[in-house]
CSV table of C-alpha atoms in Angstrom, one decimal:
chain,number,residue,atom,x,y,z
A,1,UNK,CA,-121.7,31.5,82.3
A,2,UNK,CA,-118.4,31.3,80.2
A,3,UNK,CA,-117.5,34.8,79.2
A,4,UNK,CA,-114.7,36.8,78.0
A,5,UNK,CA,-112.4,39.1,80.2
A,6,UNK,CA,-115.3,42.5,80.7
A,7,UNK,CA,-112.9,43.6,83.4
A,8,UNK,CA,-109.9,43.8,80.6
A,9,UNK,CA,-112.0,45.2,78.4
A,10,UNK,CA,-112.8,48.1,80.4
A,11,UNK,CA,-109.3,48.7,81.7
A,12,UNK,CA,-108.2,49.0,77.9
A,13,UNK,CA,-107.7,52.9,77.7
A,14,UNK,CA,-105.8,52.8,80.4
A,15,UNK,CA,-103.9,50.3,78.9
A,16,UNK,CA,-103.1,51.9,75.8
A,17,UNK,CA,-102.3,55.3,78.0
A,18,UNK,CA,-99.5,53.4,79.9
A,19,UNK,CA,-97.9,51.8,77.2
A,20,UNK,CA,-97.9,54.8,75.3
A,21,UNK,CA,-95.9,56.0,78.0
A,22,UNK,CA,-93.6,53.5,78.3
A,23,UNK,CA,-92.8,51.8,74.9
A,24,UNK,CA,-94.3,54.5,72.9
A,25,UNK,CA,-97.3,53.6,69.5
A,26,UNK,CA,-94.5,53.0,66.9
A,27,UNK,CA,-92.9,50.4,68.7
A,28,UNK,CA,-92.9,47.6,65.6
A,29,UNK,CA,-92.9,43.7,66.2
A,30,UNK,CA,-90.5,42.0,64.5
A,31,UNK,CA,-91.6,40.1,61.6
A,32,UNK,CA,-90.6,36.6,60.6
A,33,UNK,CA,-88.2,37.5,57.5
A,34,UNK,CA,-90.9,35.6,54.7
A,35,UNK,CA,-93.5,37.5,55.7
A,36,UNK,CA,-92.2,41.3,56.1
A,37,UNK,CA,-93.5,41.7,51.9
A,38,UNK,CA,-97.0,40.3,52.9
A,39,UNK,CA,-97.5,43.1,55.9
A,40,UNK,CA,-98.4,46.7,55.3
A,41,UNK,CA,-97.2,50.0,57.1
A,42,UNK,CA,-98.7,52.6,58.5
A,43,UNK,CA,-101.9,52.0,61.0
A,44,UNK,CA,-103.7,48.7,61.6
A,45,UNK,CA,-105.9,46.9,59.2
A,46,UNK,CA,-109.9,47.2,60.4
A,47,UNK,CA,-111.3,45.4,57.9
A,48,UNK,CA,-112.0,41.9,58.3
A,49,UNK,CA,-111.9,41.1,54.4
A,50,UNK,CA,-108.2,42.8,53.7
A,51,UNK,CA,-106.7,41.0,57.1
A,52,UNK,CA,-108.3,37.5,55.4
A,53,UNK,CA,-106.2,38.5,52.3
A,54,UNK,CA,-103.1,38.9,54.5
A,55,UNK,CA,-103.7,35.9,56.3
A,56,UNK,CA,-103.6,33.4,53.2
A,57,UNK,CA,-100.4,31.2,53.1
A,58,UNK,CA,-98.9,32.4,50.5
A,59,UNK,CA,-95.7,34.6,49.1
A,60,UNK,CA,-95.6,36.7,46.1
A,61,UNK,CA,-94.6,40.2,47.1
A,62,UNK,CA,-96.0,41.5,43.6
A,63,UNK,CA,-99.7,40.5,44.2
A,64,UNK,CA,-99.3,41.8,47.9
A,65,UNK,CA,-98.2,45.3,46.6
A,66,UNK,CA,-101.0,45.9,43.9
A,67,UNK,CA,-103.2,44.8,47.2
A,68,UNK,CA,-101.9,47.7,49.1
A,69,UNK,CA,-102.3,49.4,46.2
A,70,UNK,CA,-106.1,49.3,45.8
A,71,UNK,CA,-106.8,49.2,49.4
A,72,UNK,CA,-104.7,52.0,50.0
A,73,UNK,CA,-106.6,54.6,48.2
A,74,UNK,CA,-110.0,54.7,50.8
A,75,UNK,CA,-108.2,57.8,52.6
A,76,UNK,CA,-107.3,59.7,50.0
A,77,UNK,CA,-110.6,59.4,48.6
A,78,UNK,CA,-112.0,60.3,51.4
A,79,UNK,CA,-110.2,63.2,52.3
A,80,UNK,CA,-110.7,64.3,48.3
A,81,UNK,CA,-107.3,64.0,47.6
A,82,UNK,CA,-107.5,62.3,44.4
A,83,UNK,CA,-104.2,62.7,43.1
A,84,UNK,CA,-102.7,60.7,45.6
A,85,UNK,CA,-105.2,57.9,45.0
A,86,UNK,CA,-104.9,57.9,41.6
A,87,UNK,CA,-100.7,57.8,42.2
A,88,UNK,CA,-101.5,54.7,44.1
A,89,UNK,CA,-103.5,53.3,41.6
A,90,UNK,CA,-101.2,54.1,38.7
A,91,UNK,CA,-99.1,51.7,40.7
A,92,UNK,CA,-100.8,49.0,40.6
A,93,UNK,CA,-101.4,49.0,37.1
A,94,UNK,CA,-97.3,49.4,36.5
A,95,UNK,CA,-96.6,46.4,38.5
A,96,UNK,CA,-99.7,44.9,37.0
A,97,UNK,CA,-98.6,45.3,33.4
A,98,UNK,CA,-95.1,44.2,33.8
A,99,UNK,CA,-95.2,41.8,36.6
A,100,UNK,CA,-97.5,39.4,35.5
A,101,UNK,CA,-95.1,36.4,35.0
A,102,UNK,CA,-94.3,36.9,38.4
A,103,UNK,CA,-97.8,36.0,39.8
A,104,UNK,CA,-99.1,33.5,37.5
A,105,UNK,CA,-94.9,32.1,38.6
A,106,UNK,CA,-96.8,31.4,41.8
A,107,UNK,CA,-99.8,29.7,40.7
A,108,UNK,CA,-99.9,25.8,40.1
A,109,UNK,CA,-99.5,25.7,35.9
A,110,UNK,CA,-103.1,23.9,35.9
A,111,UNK,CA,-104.4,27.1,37.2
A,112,UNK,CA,-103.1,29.2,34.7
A,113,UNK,CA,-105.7,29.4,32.1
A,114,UNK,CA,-108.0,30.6,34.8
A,115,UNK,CA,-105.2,33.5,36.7
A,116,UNK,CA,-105.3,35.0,33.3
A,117,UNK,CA,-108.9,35.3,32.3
A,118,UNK,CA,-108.7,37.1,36.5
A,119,UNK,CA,-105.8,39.0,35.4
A,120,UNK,CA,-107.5,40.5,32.1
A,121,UNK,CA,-110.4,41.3,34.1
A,122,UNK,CA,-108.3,42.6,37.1
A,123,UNK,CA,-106.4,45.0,34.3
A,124,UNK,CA,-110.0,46.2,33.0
A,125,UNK,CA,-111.3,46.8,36.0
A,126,UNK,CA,-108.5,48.4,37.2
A,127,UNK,CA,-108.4,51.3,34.1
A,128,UNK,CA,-112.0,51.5,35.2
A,129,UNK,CA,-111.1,52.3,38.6
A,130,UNK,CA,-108.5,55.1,37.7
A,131,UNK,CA,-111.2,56.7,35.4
A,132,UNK,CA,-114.0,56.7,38.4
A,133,UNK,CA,-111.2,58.5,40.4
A,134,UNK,CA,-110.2,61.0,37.4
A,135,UNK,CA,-114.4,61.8,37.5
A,136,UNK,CA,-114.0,62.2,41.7
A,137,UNK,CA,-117.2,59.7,41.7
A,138,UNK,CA,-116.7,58.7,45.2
A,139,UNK,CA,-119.5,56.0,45.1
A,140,UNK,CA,-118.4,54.5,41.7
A,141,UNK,CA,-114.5,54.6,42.8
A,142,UNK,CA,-115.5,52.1,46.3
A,143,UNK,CA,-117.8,50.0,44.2
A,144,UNK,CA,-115.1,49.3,41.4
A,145,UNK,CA,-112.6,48.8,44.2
A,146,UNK,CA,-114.5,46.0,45.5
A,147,UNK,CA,-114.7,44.4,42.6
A,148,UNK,CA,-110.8,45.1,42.2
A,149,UNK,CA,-109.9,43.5,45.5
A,150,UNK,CA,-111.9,40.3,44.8
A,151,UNK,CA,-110.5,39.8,42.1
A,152,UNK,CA,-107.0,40.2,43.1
A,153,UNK,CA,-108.4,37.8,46.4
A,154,UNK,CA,-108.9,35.3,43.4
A,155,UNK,CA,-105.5,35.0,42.4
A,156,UNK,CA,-103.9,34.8,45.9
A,157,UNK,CA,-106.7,31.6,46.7
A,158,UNK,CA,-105.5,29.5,43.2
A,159,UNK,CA,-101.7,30.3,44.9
A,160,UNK,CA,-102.2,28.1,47.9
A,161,UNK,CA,-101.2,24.6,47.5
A,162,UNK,CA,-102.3,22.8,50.2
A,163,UNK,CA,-102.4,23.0,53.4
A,164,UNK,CA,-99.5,24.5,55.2
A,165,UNK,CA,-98.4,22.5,58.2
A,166,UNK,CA,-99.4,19.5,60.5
A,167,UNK,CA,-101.4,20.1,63.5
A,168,UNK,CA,-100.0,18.7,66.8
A,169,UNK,CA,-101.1,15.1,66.8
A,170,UNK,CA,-102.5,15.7,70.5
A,171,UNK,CA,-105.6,17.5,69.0
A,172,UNK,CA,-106.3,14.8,66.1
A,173,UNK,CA,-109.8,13.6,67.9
A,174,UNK,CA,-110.7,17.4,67.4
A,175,UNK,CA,-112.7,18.3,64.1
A,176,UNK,CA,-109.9,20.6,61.7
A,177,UNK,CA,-110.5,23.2,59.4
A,178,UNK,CA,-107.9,22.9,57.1
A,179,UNK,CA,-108.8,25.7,54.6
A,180,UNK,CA,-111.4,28.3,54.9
A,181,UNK,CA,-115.1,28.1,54.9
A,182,UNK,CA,-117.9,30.6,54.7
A,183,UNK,CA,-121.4,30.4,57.2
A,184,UNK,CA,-124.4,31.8,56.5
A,185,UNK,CA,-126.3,32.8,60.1
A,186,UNK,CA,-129.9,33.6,60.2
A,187,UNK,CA,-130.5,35.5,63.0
A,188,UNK,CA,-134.5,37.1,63.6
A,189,UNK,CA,-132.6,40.8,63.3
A,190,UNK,CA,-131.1,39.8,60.0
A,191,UNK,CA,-128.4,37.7,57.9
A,192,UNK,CA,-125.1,37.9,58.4
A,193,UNK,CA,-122.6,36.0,56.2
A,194,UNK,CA,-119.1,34.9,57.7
A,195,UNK,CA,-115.7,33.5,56.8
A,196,UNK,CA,-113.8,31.5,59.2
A,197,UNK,CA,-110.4,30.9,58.9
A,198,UNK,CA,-108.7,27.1,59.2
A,199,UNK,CA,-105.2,27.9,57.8
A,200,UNK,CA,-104.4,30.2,60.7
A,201,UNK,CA,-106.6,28.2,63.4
A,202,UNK,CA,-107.5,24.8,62.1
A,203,UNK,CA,-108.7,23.2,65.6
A,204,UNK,CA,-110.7,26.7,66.4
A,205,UNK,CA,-112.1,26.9,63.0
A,206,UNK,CA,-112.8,22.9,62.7
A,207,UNK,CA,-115.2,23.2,65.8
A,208,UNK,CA,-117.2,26.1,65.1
A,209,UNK,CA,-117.6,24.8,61.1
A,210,UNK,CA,-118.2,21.0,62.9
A,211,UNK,CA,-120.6,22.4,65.1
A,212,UNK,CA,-122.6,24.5,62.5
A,213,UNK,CA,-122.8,21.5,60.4
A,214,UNK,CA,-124.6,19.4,63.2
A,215,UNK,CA,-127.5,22.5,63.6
A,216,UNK,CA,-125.5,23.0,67.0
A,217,UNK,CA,-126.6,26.2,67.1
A,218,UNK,CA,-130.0,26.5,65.8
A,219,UNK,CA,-132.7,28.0,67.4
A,220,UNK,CA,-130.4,29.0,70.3
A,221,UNK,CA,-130.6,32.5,71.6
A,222,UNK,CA,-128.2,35.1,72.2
A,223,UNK,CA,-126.9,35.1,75.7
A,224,UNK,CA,-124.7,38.0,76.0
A,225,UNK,CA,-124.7,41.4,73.9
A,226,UNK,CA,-123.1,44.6,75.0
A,227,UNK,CA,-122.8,47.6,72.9
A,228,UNK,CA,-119.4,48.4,72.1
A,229,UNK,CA,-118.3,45.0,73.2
A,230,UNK,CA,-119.5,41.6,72.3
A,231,UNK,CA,-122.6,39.7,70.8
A,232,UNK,CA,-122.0,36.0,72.4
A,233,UNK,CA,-123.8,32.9,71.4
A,234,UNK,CA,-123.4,28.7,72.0
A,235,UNK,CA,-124.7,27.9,75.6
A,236,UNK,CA,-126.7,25.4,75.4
A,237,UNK,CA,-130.5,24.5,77.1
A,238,UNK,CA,-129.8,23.0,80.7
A,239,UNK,CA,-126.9,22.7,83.1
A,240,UNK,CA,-124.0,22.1,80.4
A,241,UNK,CA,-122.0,25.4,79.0
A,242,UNK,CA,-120.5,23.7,76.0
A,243,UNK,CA,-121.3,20.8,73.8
A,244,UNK,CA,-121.3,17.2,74.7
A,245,UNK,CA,-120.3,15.1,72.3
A,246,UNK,CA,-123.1,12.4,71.6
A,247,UNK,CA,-120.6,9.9,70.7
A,248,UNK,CA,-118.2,10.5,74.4
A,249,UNK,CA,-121.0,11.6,76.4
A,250,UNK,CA,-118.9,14.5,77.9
A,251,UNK,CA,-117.9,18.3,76.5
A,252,UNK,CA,-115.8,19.1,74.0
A,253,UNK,CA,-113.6,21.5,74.7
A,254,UNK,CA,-110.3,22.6,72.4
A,255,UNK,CA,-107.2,24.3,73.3
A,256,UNK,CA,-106.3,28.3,73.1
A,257,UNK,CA,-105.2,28.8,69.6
A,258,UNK,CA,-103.2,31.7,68.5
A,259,UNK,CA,-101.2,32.0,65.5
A,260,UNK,CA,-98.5,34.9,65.2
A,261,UNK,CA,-96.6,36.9,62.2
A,262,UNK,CA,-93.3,35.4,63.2
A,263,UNK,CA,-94.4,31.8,63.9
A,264,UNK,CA,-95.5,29.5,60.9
A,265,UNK,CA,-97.4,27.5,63.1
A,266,UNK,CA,-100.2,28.4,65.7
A,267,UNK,CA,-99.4,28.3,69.2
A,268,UNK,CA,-101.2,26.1,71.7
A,269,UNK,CA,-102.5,26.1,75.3
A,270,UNK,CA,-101.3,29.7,76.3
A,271,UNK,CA,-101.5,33.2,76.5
A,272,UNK,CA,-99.2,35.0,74.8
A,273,UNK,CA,-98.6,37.0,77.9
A,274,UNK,CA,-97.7,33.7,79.6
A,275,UNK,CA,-95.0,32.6,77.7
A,276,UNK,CA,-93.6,36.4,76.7
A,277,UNK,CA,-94.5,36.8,73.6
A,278,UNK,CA,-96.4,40.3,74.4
A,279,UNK,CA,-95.5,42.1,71.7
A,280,UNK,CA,-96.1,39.2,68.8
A,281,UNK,CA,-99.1,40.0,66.3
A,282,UNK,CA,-101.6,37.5,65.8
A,283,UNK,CA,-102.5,36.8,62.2
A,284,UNK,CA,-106.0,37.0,63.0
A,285,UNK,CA,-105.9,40.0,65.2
A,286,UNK,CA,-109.0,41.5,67.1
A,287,UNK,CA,-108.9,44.7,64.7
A,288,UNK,CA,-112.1,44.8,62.6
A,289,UNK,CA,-115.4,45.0,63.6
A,290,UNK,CA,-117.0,41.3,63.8
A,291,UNK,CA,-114.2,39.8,64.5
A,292,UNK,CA,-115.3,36.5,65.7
A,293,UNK,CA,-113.4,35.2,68.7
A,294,UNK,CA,-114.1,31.9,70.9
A,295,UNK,CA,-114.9,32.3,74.5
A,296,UNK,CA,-113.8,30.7,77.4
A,297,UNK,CA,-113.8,30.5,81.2
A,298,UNK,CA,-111.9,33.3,82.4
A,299,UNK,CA,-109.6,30.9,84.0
A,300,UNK,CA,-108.9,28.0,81.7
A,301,UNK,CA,-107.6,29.4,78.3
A,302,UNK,CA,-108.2,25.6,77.5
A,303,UNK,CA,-111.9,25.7,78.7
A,304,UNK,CA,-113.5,27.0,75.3
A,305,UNK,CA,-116.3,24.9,73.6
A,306,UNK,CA,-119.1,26.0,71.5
A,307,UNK,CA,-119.3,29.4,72.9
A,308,UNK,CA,-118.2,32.1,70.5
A,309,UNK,CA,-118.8,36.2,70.4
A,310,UNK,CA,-118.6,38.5,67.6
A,311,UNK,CA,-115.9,41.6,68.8
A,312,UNK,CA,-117.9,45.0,68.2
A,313,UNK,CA,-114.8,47.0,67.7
A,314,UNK,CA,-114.9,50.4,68.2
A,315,UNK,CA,-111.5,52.1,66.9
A,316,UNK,CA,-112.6,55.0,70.0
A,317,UNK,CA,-112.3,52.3,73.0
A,318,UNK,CA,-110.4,49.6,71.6
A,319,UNK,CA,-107.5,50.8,68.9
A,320,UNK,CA,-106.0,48.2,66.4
A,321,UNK,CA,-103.0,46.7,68.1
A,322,UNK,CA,-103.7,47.6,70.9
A,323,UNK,CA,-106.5,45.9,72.8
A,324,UNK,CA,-106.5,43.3,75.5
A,325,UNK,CA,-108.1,40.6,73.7
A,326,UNK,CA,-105.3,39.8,71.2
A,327,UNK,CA,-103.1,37.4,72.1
A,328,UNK,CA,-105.4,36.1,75.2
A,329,UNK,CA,-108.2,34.9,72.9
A,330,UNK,CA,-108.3,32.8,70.1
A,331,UNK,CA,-109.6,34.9,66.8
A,332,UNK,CA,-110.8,32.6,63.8
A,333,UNK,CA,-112.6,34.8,61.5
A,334,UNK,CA,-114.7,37.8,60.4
A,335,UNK,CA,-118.3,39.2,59.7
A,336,UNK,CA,-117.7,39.9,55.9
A,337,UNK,CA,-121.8,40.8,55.1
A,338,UNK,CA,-124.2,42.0,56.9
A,339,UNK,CA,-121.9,43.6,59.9
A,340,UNK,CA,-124.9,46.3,60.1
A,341,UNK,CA,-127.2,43.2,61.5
A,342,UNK,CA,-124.8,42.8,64.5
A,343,UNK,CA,-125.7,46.0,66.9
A,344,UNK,CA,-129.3,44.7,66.5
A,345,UNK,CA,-129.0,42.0,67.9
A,346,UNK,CA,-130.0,42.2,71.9
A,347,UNK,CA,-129.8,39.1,74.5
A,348,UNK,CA,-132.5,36.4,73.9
A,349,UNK,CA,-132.9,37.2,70.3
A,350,UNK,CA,-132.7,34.0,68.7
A,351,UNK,CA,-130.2,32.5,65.8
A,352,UNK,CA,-132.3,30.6,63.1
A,353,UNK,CA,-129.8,28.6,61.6
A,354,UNK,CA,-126.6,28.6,60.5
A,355,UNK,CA,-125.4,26.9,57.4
A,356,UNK,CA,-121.8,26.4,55.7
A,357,UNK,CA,-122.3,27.7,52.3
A,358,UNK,CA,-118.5,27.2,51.1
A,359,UNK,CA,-115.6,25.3,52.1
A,360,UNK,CA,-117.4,22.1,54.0
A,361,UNK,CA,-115.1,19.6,52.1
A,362,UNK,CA,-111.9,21.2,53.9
A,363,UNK,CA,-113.6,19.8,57.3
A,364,UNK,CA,-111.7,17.2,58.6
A,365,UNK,CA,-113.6,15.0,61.2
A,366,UNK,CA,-112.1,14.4,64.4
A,367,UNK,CA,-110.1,10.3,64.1
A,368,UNK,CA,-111.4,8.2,67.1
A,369,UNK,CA,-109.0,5.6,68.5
């Protein structure tokens, strides 16, 4: 059975204990010099709908900041200290109100009539927000957030223009995700609702979204769960561990996939261990809970077909940054509703269906000689 590295897994506060010891927590990667505006300080993002924000090819420093803005104020909030989340807020609305030009500067002129109705709304909201605080209505002050952040999530999607880079012509007969798309699984414990992510791993992406859209993985069960570690899906009835293409009579499989800060393309085929890249970040980093990572055979990073698992972080046994899967598997999304449904779910419980709700015309079929 294809599975990911348990061993690794368990070894991991170990790990973290050595290299604490020898290169110490605050050790930074080095960022490639376009990016540094797009990456916040201070400890590791967790949640699988900020690091998709992060992740979108795009620059405008000005959107990224009233970002970290709004996300910024879940601590003090909870900790009660409201002055500093309304300082954080106040912010936002600053840059907000005078920086405008700058943002819709980034957005394709045909999109403009629509980035303002989003700003107007963003602004509103945004006042809202800063009263809910001034009232200390906790509940009120997350909900309006939400709606904050996806608006602001709006504007950075109408500034991509395109899609950023070629994929190596080697992997053209492979299906590509070039954009994002969003899956809705139907599992017997519950829904869950995904978004996987094609600008940052096209071929990884373009597999899973190809797959779903054939009913690959309907009515298969779950054959892996651990607590604390993964929920793994994709083998298939009888002898085969991966799909088999009807049209080539043999398995699919697609290369390791990892795209880092520094690089603006993925990188193919390796570790990142194996070619020294160990301390890069990868864009899509195993950090948030539901992360959704392909597996493989534990000795062929190049082996990985139609198996995937959903990561069960647990910031106690595997802290952001710092666990062994980044970097040696290839992440391509995240649980973004319905993460709740994924410790329910125990081996042999059965997927329904899966359907791609969003995003299907960015699939790009694999081109047969």
């Amino acid at each position: 059975m294809i599975h990911i590295l348990k061993s690794l897994f368990k070894a991991t506060l170990v790990f973290v204990l050595l290299l604490t010891c020898w290169v110490g927590l605050s050790s930074p990667t080095q960022a490639a010099p376009n990016r540094e505006s797009r990456l916040p300080g201070g400890d590791a993002i967790t949640e699988g709908d900020a690091l998709l924000r992060y992740a979108l090819p795009i620059e405008n420093p000005t959107i990224f900041k009233i970002q970290g803005d709004i996300e910024s104020i879940i601590a003090p909030i909870r900790g009660r200290r409201w002055s500093a989340a309304s300082s954080s807020l106040s912010e936002a609305g600053f840059l907000l109100s005078t920086r405008s030009e700058n943002i819709l500067a980034s957005i394709p002129e045909s999109r403009h009539s629509e980035a303002q109705e989003v700003l107007d709304q963003l602004s509103a909201d945004l006042n809202l927000l800063r009263d809910r605080v001034a009232e200390q209505d906790k509940i009120a002050a997350f909900a309006t957030q939400k709606t904050c952040l996806s608006e602001v999530e709006t504007l950075e999607n109408l500034m991509v223009q395109g899609f950023p880079y070629e994929v190596p012509s080697e992997y053209s007969a492979l299906p590509q995700l070039k954009g994002r798309a969003t899956v809705e699984i139907e599992t017997e414990k519950g829904n869950l609702t995904v978004i996987v992510d094609g600008y940052n791993a096209p071929v990884t992406a373009g597999n899973f979204v190809d797959l779903v859209s054939r009913g690959f993985y309907d009515g298969l069960p779950i054959n892996r769960a651990e607590e604390f570690y993964v929920v793994q899906l994709g083998d298939p009835p009888g002898p085969e561990e991966g799909f088999v293409d009807p049209d080539t009579k043999e398995e699919r499989t697609i290369p390791l996939e990892i795209r880092v800060q520094s690089e603006p393309e993925p990188i193919y085929e390796f570790t990142l261990e194996e070619i020294g890249l160990y301390r890069e970040e990868p864009v899509l980093p195993f950090s948030a809970y539901g992360t959704l990572g392909m597996a493989r055979p534990d000795d062929d990073p190049n082996g990985g077909s139609s198996q995937f698992f959903f990561f069960l972080f647990e910031p106690e046994l595997t802290p952001a940054g710092l666990n062994l899967l980044d970097g040696r598997y290839a992440g391509f999304g995240y649980v973004v509703e319905g993460e709740e449904v994924l410790p329910e779910l125990k081996k042999g419980d059965r997927i329904i269906s899966m359907k791609v709700i969003e995003g299907a015309e960015n699939l790009v079929p694999g081109q047969t000689s």
